[in-house]
Amino acid sequence: MSKQSYDAFVDITDVVCPITFVKTKVALEELENGQTLQIRLNDGEPIQNVPRSLKNEKHKVIEVVQNNDGTYLLGVIKGGLE
């Protein structure tokens, strides 16, 4: 489990690409720059595509934790690469 505390959390394990990033973006829009979001996502396409998309949008991935159930927890700082 993550030791970091986050300002918000979104679970996108119930949707597939490209909706995974759409839900992530919506969650990030609720936050101010510098705030943190934890995302729970599935292995495969989501863990390959969502971090790359976040970096393209100038957000900083600070943590990737693999869970025992085939999911990941991704930690992001909004606007962390600007």
Tab-separated table of C-alpha atoms in Angstrom:
chain	number	residue	atom	x	y	z
A	1	MET	CA	0.000	0.000	0.000
A	2	SER	CA	0.961	3.595	-0.545
A	3	LYS	CA	2.584	5.608	2.239
A	4	GLN	CA	1.862	8.896	0.474
A	5	SER	CA	-1.347	10.751	1.316
A	6	TYR	CA	-3.362	12.161	-1.557
A	7	ASP	CA	-5.821	15.011	-1.995
A	8	ALA	CA	-8.178	12.888	-4.117
A	9	PHE	CA	-8.736	9.332	-5.345
A	10	VAL	CA	-10.332	7.888	-8.483
A	11	ASP	CA	-10.936	4.230	-9.342
A	12	ILE	CA	-10.903	3.609	-13.105
A	13	THR	CA	-10.809	-0.197	-12.983
A	14	ASP	CA	-14.418	-0.349	-14.226
A	15	VAL	CA	-13.739	1.340	-17.600
A	16	VAL	CA	-11.492	0.728	-20.630
A	17	CYS	CA	-9.270	3.004	-22.724
A	18	PRO	CA	-9.810	5.756	-23.745
A	19	ILE	CA	-12.392	6.342	-21.002
A	20	THR	CA	-9.731	5.565	-18.380
A	21	PHE	CA	-7.919	8.801	-19.180
A	22	VAL	CA	-11.164	10.761	-19.554
A	23	LYS	CA	-12.125	9.811	-15.974
A	24	THR	CA	-8.598	10.652	-14.808
A	25	LYS	CA	-8.743	14.083	-16.469
A	26	VAL	CA	-12.132	14.826	-14.892
A	27	ALA	CA	-10.729	13.965	-11.457
A	28	LEU	CA	-7.684	16.188	-12.061
A	29	GLU	CA	-9.897	19.109	-13.101
A	30	GLU	CA	-11.308	19.139	-9.560
A	31	LEU	CA	-7.820	19.786	-8.154
A	32	GLU	CA	-5.530	22.805	-8.049
A	33	ASN	CA	-2.017	22.666	-9.533
A	34	GLY	CA	0.314	21.004	-7.044
A	35	GLN	CA	-2.397	18.840	-5.501
A	36	THR	CA	-2.152	15.076	-5.711
A	37	LEU	CA	-4.399	12.390	-7.131
A	38	GLN	CA	-4.236	8.654	-6.573
A	39	ILE	CA	-5.616	6.526	-9.392
A	40	ARG	CA	-6.520	2.834	-9.159
A	41	LEU	CA	-6.236	1.200	-12.555
A	42	ASN	CA	-5.906	-2.164	-14.257
A	43	ASP	CA	-2.865	-3.869	-15.730
A	44	GLY	CA	-2.443	-3.854	-19.519
A	45	GLU	CA	-3.503	-0.864	-21.603
A	46	PRO	CA	-4.422	1.420	-18.687
A	47	ILE	CA	-1.051	1.135	-16.903
A	48	GLN	CA	0.742	1.571	-20.243
A	49	ASN	CA	-1.305	4.512	-21.525
A	50	VAL	CA	-2.498	6.559	-18.554
A	51	PRO	CA	0.961	7.456	-17.156
A	52	ARG	CA	2.164	8.474	-20.632
A	53	SER	CA	-0.949	10.584	-21.198
A	54	LEU	CA	-0.490	12.240	-17.804
A	55	LYS	CA	3.107	13.191	-18.670
A	56	ASN	CA	1.960	14.555	-22.038
A	57	GLU	CA	-0.463	16.813	-20.137
A	58	LYS	CA	2.370	18.041	-17.854
A	59	HIS	CA	1.370	16.080	-14.744
A	60	LYS	CA	4.066	14.301	-12.737
A	61	VAL	CA	3.748	10.610	-11.876
A	62	ILE	CA	5.293	10.229	-8.418
A	63	GLU	CA	4.374	6.671	-7.506
A	64	VAL	CA	3.394	3.383	-9.134
A	65	VAL	CA	2.382	0.568	-6.779
A	66	GLN	CA	1.472	-2.895	-8.058
A	67	ASN	CA	-1.260	-4.532	-6.019
A	68	ASN	CA	-1.738	-8.281	-5.564
A	69	ASP	CA	-5.070	-8.253	-7.445
A	70	GLY	CA	-3.815	-7.212	-10.902
A	71	THR	CA	-4.410	-3.511	-10.297
A	72	TYR	CA	-2.047	-0.604	-9.778
A	73	LEU	CA	-2.116	2.563	-7.724
A	74	LEU	CA	-0.707	5.556	-9.548
A	75	GLY	CA	0.199	8.776	-7.750
A	76	VAL	CA	0.171	12.046	-9.682
A	77	ILE	CA	0.927	15.694	-8.966
A	78	LYS	CA	-1.314	17.974	-11.031
A	79	GLY	CA	0.830	20.240	-13.176
A	80	GLY	CA	3.992	18.808	-11.639
A	81	LEU	CA	5.958	18.982	-14.909
A	82	GLU	CA	5.053	22.561	-15.859
